[in-house]
Coordinates of C-alpha atoms and ligand atoms in Angstrom, one line a residue:
M1 CA 85.6 110.5 118.9
D2 CA 83.2 111.0 121.7
K3 CA 82.7 109.0 124.9
A4 CA 79.3 107.7 123.9
L5 CA 80.7 106.0 120.9
F6 CA 82.9 103.8 123.0
A7 CA 80.1 103.0 125.4
R8 CA 78.0 101.9 122.4
R9 CA 80.8 99.7 121.2
R10 CA 81.1 98.0 124.6
R11 CA 77.4 97.5 124.8
G12 CA 77.5 96.0 121.3
V13 CA 80.2 93.5 122.3
M14 CA 78.4 92.6 125.6
Q15 CA 75.2 92.0 123.8
L16 CA 76.9 89.5 121.5
M17 CA 78.8 87.9 124.5
G18 CA 75.5 87.4 126.3
E19 CA 77.2 86.1 129.4
G20 CA 80.8 85.6 130.5
V21 CA 83.6 88.0 131.1
A22 CA 85.9 89.6 128.5
I23 CA 89.5 90.5 129.5
I24 CA 91.3 92.9 127.1
P25 CA 94.8 94.2 127.9
T26 CA 96.3 97.1 126.0
A27 CA 99.7 96.5 124.2
P28 CA 102.8 95.9 126.3
E29 CA 105.4 98.7 126.2
A30 CA 108.3 97.7 123.9
S31 CA 111.9 98.3 124.7
R32 CA 114.0 100.0 122.1
N33 CA 117.3 99.7 123.9
G34 CA 118.5 100.2 127.5
D35 CA 115.9 102.3 129.3
V36 CA 114.5 103.7 126.1
L37 CA 111.0 102.6 125.0
Y38 CA 109.4 102.8 121.6
R39 CA 106.6 105.4 121.6
F40 CA 103.6 103.7 123.0
R41 CA 100.7 102.8 120.7
P42 CA 97.7 101.1 122.4
D43 CA 96.4 97.8 121.3
S44 CA 93.8 98.3 118.6
D45 CA 91.1 96.1 120.2
F46 CA 91.6 97.8 123.6
Q47 CA 91.5 101.2 122.0
Y48 CA 88.4 100.4 120.0
L49 CA 86.5 99.7 123.2
T50 CA 88.0 102.2 125.6
N51 CA 89.7 105.2 123.9
F52 CA 92.2 104.9 126.8
S53 CA 95.7 105.5 125.4
E54 CA 97.9 104.9 128.4
P55 CA 100.1 101.9 128.8
D56 CA 99.6 99.4 131.7
A57 CA 95.8 99.0 131.3
V58 CA 93.4 96.2 131.2
A59 CA 89.7 96.4 130.4
V60 CA 87.2 93.9 131.8
L61 CA 83.7 93.7 130.4
I62 CA 81.2 91.8 132.6
P63 CA 77.7 91.9 131.1
G64 CA 74.9 92.1 133.7
R65 CA 77.2 92.8 136.6
E66 CA 75.2 94.9 139.1
Q67 CA 78.1 97.0 140.4
G68 CA 79.0 97.9 136.8
E69 CA 79.8 96.2 133.6
F70 CA 83.0 98.0 132.6
V71 CA 86.0 97.7 134.9
L72 CA 89.3 99.4 134.0
F73 CA 92.6 98.5 135.6
C74 CA 95.1 101.4 135.1
R75 CA 97.9 103.4 136.6
E76 CA 97.1 105.6 139.6
K77 CA 97.9 109.2 139.6
N78 CA 101.5 109.9 140.7
P79 CA 102.8 113.5 140.6
E80 CA 106.5 112.3 140.7
R81 CA 106.1 109.8 137.8
E82 CA 103.8 112.2 135.9
M83 CA 106.6 114.8 136.0
W84 CA 108.9 112.4 134.3
D85 CA 106.7 110.3 132.0
G86 CA 103.6 112.4 131.3
R87 CA 100.0 112.8 132.6
R88 CA 97.9 110.0 133.8
A89 CA 94.1 109.8 134.0
G90 CA 94.2 107.9 137.3
L91 CA 91.3 106.0 138.7
E92 CA 89.0 108.9 138.9
G93 CA 89.8 110.0 135.3
A94 CA 89.2 106.4 134.1
M95 CA 85.7 106.7 135.4
E96 CA 84.9 110.3 134.6
L97 CA 86.7 110.7 131.3
Y98 CA 86.5 107.1 129.9
G99 CA 83.2 105.9 131.4
A100 CA 84.5 103.0 133.5
D101 CA 82.0 101.9 136.1
D102 CA 84.9 100.8 138.4
A103 CA 88.6 101.5 138.2
Y104 CA 91.4 99.8 140.1
P105 CA 95.1 100.2 140.3
I106 CA 96.9 97.9 137.8
E107 CA 99.1 96.6 140.6
D108 CA 96.0 95.1 142.3
M109 CA 94.8 93.1 139.3
D110 CA 96.0 89.7 140.6
Q111 CA 94.0 90.2 143.7
I112 CA 90.8 91.5 142.1
L113 CA 90.5 89.8 138.8
P114 CA 89.8 86.2 140.0
G115 CA 86.7 87.5 141.8
L116 CA 85.4 89.0 138.5
L117 CA 85.6 85.5 137.0
E118 CA 83.4 83.8 139.6
N119 CA 80.2 82.2 138.4
R120 CA 80.9 83.3 134.9
S121 CA 80.5 80.6 132.2
R122 CA 83.1 81.8 129.7
I123 CA 86.2 83.9 129.4
F124 CA 86.4 85.9 126.2
C125 CA 90.0 86.9 125.4
F126 CA 92.8 87.0 122.8
M127 CA 94.8 83.9 123.7
G128 CA 98.2 83.6 122.0
R129 CA 98.8 87.2 121.6
N130 CA 100.9 87.8 124.7
A131 CA 102.3 84.8 126.4
K132 CA 103.0 86.6 129.7
F133 CA 99.5 87.8 129.9
D134 CA 98.1 84.4 129.0
T135 CA 100.0 82.9 131.9
R136 CA 98.5 85.4 134.3
M137 CA 95.0 84.6 133.0
M138 CA 95.6 80.9 133.8
L139 CA 96.6 81.8 137.3
W140 CA 93.4 83.8 137.8
F141 CA 91.4 81.0 136.3
N142 CA 93.0 78.4 138.5
E143 CA 92.4 80.5 141.6
V144 CA 88.7 80.5 140.9
K145 CA 88.7 76.8 140.4
T146 CA 90.0 76.3 143.9
K147 CA 86.8 77.8 145.2
T148 CA 84.4 75.4 143.7
R149 CA 83.9 73.5 147.0
A150 CA 82.6 76.8 148.4
G151 CA 79.9 76.7 145.7
I152 CA 81.6 79.1 143.3
S153 CA 81.7 78.0 139.7
A154 CA 84.6 78.6 137.4
P155 CA 84.4 79.5 133.7
A156 CA 84.1 76.3 131.6
E157 CA 85.3 77.8 128.3
F158 CA 87.8 80.2 126.8
V159 CA 86.5 81.9 123.7
D160 CA 88.4 84.0 121.2
L161 CA 87.0 87.5 121.4
K162 CA 88.0 88.1 117.8
Y163 CA 84.9 86.4 116.5
I164 CA 82.8 89.1 118.1
L165 CA 85.1 92.1 118.1
H166 CA 86.7 91.8 114.7
E167 CA 83.4 91.5 112.9
L168 CA 82.3 94.7 114.5
R169 CA 85.6 96.4 113.6
L170 CA 85.3 95.3 110.0
V171 CA 82.3 97.4 109.2
K172 CA 83.2 101.1 109.8
R173 CA 80.6 103.5 111.1
S174 CA 80.3 107.1 110.1
E175 CA 82.5 108.4 113.0
E176 CA 85.3 106.0 111.9
L177 CA 84.9 106.9 108.2
R178 CA 85.3 110.6 109.0
V179 CA 88.6 109.9 110.6
M180 CA 89.7 107.6 107.8
R181 CA 88.9 110.2 105.2
R182 CA 91.0 112.7 107.1
A183 CA 93.9 110.3 107.4
A184 CA 93.6 109.6 103.6
K185 CA 93.6 113.3 102.8
I186 CA 96.8 113.9 104.9
S187 CA 98.5 111.0 103.2
A188 CA 97.4 112.3 99.8
V189 CA 98.9 115.7 100.5
A190 CA 102.1 114.0 101.5
H191 CA 102.3 112.0 98.3
T192 CA 101.6 115.1 96.3
R193 CA 104.4 116.9 98.1
A194 CA 106.8 113.9 97.3
M195 CA 106.0 114.1 93.6
Q196 CA 106.5 117.9 93.6
T197 CA 109.8 117.6 95.5
C198 CA 111.5 114.7 93.8
K199 CA 114.6 115.3 91.6
P200 CA 117.3 113.1 90.3
G201 CA 120.2 113.0 92.8
M202 CA 118.0 113.3 95.9
F203 CA 118.1 110.3 98.3
E204 CA 115.1 108.1 99.2
Y205 CA 115.3 109.2 102.8
Q206 CA 114.9 112.8 101.8
I207 CA 111.6 112.0 100.1
E208 CA 110.6 110.0 103.2
A209 CA 111.2 113.1 105.2
E210 CA 109.0 115.2 103.0
L211 CA 106.2 112.6 103.3
E212 CA 106.5 112.3 107.1
Y213 CA 106.7 116.0 107.5
E214 CA 103.2 116.3 106.0
F215 CA 101.9 113.4 108.1
R216 CA 103.0 115.0 111.4
K217 CA 102.0 118.5 110.3
G218 CA 98.5 117.1 109.6
G219 CA 98.3 115.8 113.2
S220 CA 99.3 112.2 112.7
A221 CA 101.4 110.8 115.5
Y222 CA 102.6 107.7 113.6
C223 CA 103.1 106.2 110.2
A224 CA 100.5 103.5 109.7
Y225 CA 103.5 101.2 108.7
P226 CA 107.2 101.9 107.8
S227 CA 107.3 104.1 104.7
I228 CA 108.5 102.4 101.5
V229 CA 110.4 104.9 99.4
A230 CA 111.9 102.7 96.7
G231 CA 113.8 104.1 93.7
G232 CA 114.5 101.9 90.6
E233 CA 114.8 98.2 91.2
N234 CA 114.3 98.7 94.9
A235 CA 110.6 98.9 94.0
C236 CA 110.7 95.1 93.2
I237 CA 111.5 94.4 96.9
L238 CA 107.9 94.5 98.2
H239 CA 108.7 95.5 101.8
Y240 CA 111.8 97.7 101.1
T241 CA 112.2 100.1 103.9
E242 CA 116.0 100.9 103.9
N243 CA 115.2 104.1 101.9
D244 CA 118.9 105.0 101.7
C245 CA 119.7 105.0 98.0
E246 CA 120.2 107.8 95.6
L247 CA 117.4 108.5 93.1
N248 CA 118.6 108.2 89.5
D249 CA 117.6 110.1 86.4
G250 CA 115.5 107.7 84.3
D251 CA 114.3 105.5 87.2
L252 CA 110.9 105.2 88.7
L253 CA 110.2 105.9 92.4
L254 CA 107.6 103.8 94.2
I255 CA 106.3 105.2 97.4
D256 CA 104.0 103.2 99.7
A257 CA 103.3 105.3 102.7
G258 CA 100.3 106.3 104.8
C259 CA 99.7 108.1 108.1
E260 CA 97.8 106.9 111.1
L261 CA 95.3 109.3 112.5
D262 CA 93.6 108.7 115.9
C263 CA 94.6 105.0 115.5
Y264 CA 93.1 104.7 112.0
A265 CA 95.4 103.9 109.1
S266 CA 95.7 105.1 105.5
D267 CA 97.7 103.3 102.9
I268 CA 98.6 104.8 99.5
T269 CA 101.1 103.8 96.8
R270 CA 102.1 105.9 93.9
T271 CA 104.8 105.3 91.3
F272 CA 106.3 108.1 89.3
P273 CA 109.4 109.0 87.3
V274 CA 112.2 110.5 89.3
N275 CA 112.8 113.0 86.5
G276 CA 109.1 113.7 85.9
K277 CA 108.8 112.0 82.6
F278 CA 107.9 108.3 82.0
S279 CA 110.0 106.4 79.4
P280 CA 107.9 104.6 76.8
E281 CA 108.5 101.2 78.6
Q282 CA 107.7 102.6 82.0
R283 CA 104.6 104.1 80.6
D284 CA 103.5 100.9 78.9
V285 CA 103.7 99.0 82.2
Y286 CA 102.2 101.9 84.2
E287 CA 99.1 102.0 81.9
I288 CA 98.5 98.3 82.5
V289 CA 98.7 98.6 86.2
L290 CA 96.4 101.7 86.1
A291 CA 93.9 99.8 84.0
A292 CA 94.0 96.8 86.4
Q293 CA 93.3 99.1 89.3
A294 CA 90.4 100.7 87.4
A295 CA 89.0 97.2 86.8
A296 CA 89.4 96.3 90.4
V297 CA 87.7 99.5 91.5
T298 CA 84.7 98.8 89.2
A299 CA 84.4 95.3 90.8
T300 CA 84.3 96.8 94.3
R301 CA 80.8 97.2 95.5
A302 CA 78.4 95.9 98.1
G303 CA 77.3 92.4 97.1
A304 CA 80.5 91.6 95.2
Q305 CA 82.7 88.9 96.7
W306 CA 86.0 89.7 98.3
N307 CA 88.0 88.1 95.5
D308 CA 86.2 89.9 92.6
P309 CA 88.4 93.0 92.6
H310 CA 91.5 90.7 92.7
E311 CA 90.3 88.6 89.8
A312 CA 89.4 91.7 87.8
A313 CA 92.9 93.1 88.3
V314 CA 94.6 89.8 87.5
S315 CA 92.8 89.5 84.3
V316 CA 93.9 93.0 83.1
L317 CA 97.5 92.4 84.3
A318 CA 97.7 89.0 82.7
Q319 CA 96.4 90.4 79.3
G320 CA 98.9 93.3 79.7
L321 CA 101.8 90.9 80.2
L322 CA 100.7 89.0 77.0
D323 CA 100.5 92.2 75.1
L324 CA 103.9 93.3 76.2
G325 CA 105.3 89.9 75.0
V326 CA 106.6 89.0 78.4
L327 CA 104.3 86.0 78.7
E328 CA 103.1 83.7 76.0
G329 CA 99.9 81.7 75.6
S330 CA 96.2 82.4 76.1
L331 CA 94.7 84.7 78.8
D332 CA 93.0 81.7 80.4
G333 CA 96.2 79.7 80.3
V334 CA 98.3 82.4 81.9
I335 CA 95.7 82.8 84.7
E336 CA 95.2 79.1 85.2
S337 CA 98.9 78.3 85.3
G338 CA 99.6 81.3 87.5
S339 CA 102.6 82.3 85.3
Y340 CA 101.6 85.9 85.8
R341 CA 102.7 85.5 89.5
Q342 CA 106.3 85.9 88.4
Y343 CA 105.4 89.6 87.9
Y344 CA 102.4 90.0 90.3
M345 CA 103.0 88.0 93.4
H346 CA 100.7 89.7 95.9
R347 CA 97.0 90.1 96.3
T348 CA 95.1 93.1 95.2
G349 CA 94.0 94.4 98.6
H350 CA 93.4 93.9 102.3
W351 CA 91.0 95.3 104.9
L352 CA 92.0 98.7 106.2
G353 CA 91.1 100.2 109.6
M354 CA 92.8 100.6 112.9
D355 CA 95.4 98.2 111.6
V356 CA 96.8 98.7 108.1
H357 CA 96.2 95.0 107.5
D358 CA 92.9 95.2 109.4
V359 CA 91.0 92.5 111.2
G360 CA 88.1 90.6 109.8
D361 CA 87.8 87.3 108.0
Y362 CA 88.1 87.1 104.2
K363 CA 86.2 83.9 103.9
I364 CA 83.1 82.6 105.6
D365 CA 82.5 78.8 105.5
N366 CA 85.3 78.6 103.0
T367 CA 83.7 81.0 100.6
W368 CA 84.9 84.5 99.9
R369 CA 82.8 86.9 101.9
E370 CA 80.4 89.5 100.4
L371 CA 81.4 93.1 100.6
E372 CA 79.1 95.3 102.6
P373 CA 78.7 99.0 102.9
G374 CA 81.1 100.5 105.4
M375 CA 83.9 97.9 104.8
V376 CA 87.1 99.6 103.9
L377 CA 89.8 97.9 101.7
T378 CA 92.8 98.8 99.6
I379 CA 93.0 98.3 95.9
E380 CA 96.7 97.9 95.0
P381 CA 97.7 96.0 91.9
G382 CA 101.3 96.1 90.6
L383 CA 103.8 94.7 88.3
Y384 CA 107.4 93.9 89.2
F385 CA 110.3 93.1 86.9
G386 CA 113.0 92.3 89.3
P387 CA 116.4 92.2 87.6
G388 CA 117.6 88.8 86.7
P389 CA 118.6 86.6 83.8
D390 CA 115.0 85.7 83.0
T391 CA 113.7 89.3 83.0
D392 CA 113.0 91.0 79.7
P393 CA 115.7 93.7 79.5
R394 CA 113.2 96.2 78.2
F395 CA 111.5 96.2 81.6
S396 CA 114.2 95.1 84.0
G397 CA 114.2 97.0 87.2
I398 CA 110.7 98.4 86.8
G399 CA 108.4 98.0 89.8
I400 CA 105.0 99.7 89.8
R401 CA 102.2 99.6 92.2
I402 CA 99.2 101.9 92.5
E403 CA 97.2 101.8 95.7
D404 CA 94.1 103.6 96.9
D405 CA 91.7 103.1 99.9
A406 CA 88.1 102.4 99.1
V407 CA 85.0 102.5 101.2
V408 CA 82.4 100.0 100.0
T409 CA 79.0 101.7 99.3
T410 CA 75.7 100.3 98.0
E411 CA 76.4 101.8 94.6
G412 CA 80.1 100.9 94.3
C413 CA 82.9 102.4 96.3
E414 CA 84.3 105.7 97.4
L415 CA 88.0 106.2 96.8
I416 CA 89.1 108.3 99.8
T417 CA 92.7 108.7 98.6
S418 CA 92.0 110.1 95.1
D419 CA 93.3 113.6 95.9
V420 CA 96.7 112.4 94.8
V421 CA 97.0 112.2 91.0
K422 CA 97.7 108.9 89.2
S423 CA 97.3 109.3 85.5
V424 CA 100.5 109.6 83.4
E425 CA 99.4 113.0 82.2
D426 CA 98.4 114.3 85.6
I427 CA 101.7 113.1 87.2
E428 CA 103.8 114.6 84.5
A429 CA 101.9 117.9 84.7
L430 CA 102.2 118.1 88.5
M431 CA 106.0 117.3 88.3
A432 CA 106.6 119.8 85.5
G433 CA 104.8 122.5 87.6
Ligands
LIG501 N1 101.7 99.2 103.0 C1 101.4 97.8 103.2 C2 100.5 97.3 102.2 O1 100.3 98.0 101.2 O2 99.9 96.3 102.3
LIG502 MN1 98.1 98.1 101.3
LIG503 MN1 100.6 100.1 101.0

């Protein structure tokens, strides 16, 4: 993504701030053990505004500041450290490559930052995200307050920057959609490979390896979330990530996995038979989930409310549970009582973007918000018959979810993950080939 895009985003935020100063740190580095760190992934909000992917960095936006509105604190160049830990942009690079008006060493932040707060009415920040950083902000704030006798005013308010930034992140522009479509395509290739490779007797982690091979080969540096590769009844554990069991002939395999590309997530679930052929019971449940997804897709369009796809899916799932004889009563009764939740306990989707469960409010003034072109969401109904004394033995151990990523358009929605098959016939044909 080009430098001008990030400048436009910063301008957009500053226009909405009007006045004040925004302080946005990147993510802290996380220790894995001893002196080993997890691979660094920048904070999404920081990345959205800067495209600066090094650790130890803080962006400050100061609308109207004469000497420059975008200040970046970052690591200085250091040949010795760069030989060990990798290249650094340094202060000059921060200005030349990333468009900072001023760049300062991160070590000097405690000296410089209080001055940037002087005579500013409000501090925009993400309080509560990082307790250590919050404490430092209070110290800077208190330092400005000590100067009021000298005629300097201190900010009077702290404002959560999410009200501005997350609304901007929620609606994806064309550059972002291009990346998200690419991420979706890589993940679709990976799921296709998983279906083609799967055989009884393999282990879940072997399929995980096939998926993640395609992610990395496609240029993705990370999974968007830990891959779920769940054979048989493991599929009924919604966030199953052990992925260490053998895949049995006659079981289904549920895979929920997506790559992250350039800090944008994809999120796909497919469920298919380990041996390539659905049993009649598996097929009956599968067709219900597939029909529920189709209903939710049809309900996804600009002007619809956030909850419409969920309600459309629930209606089909609940009717399906009645038809299977798993639930009794009327459709309205099953929906009203929520008895279907025994088999469908999650919601039908979430926002998707830089975070897999992306930012943005789902309700405004306590009403489900309207979908707008450029919003991206997942559509992921499922049915889960976890084994237990109350579970109909015909379906015990079956867990099925089908998940695609949708971009809201004026006419409806664009499914960007549809390269990977999902009808019973197409899955069986692919696995037979
Ligand atoms: N993979 C996480 C989710 O589907 O929400
Ligand atoms: Mn999802
Ligand atoms: Mn998922």
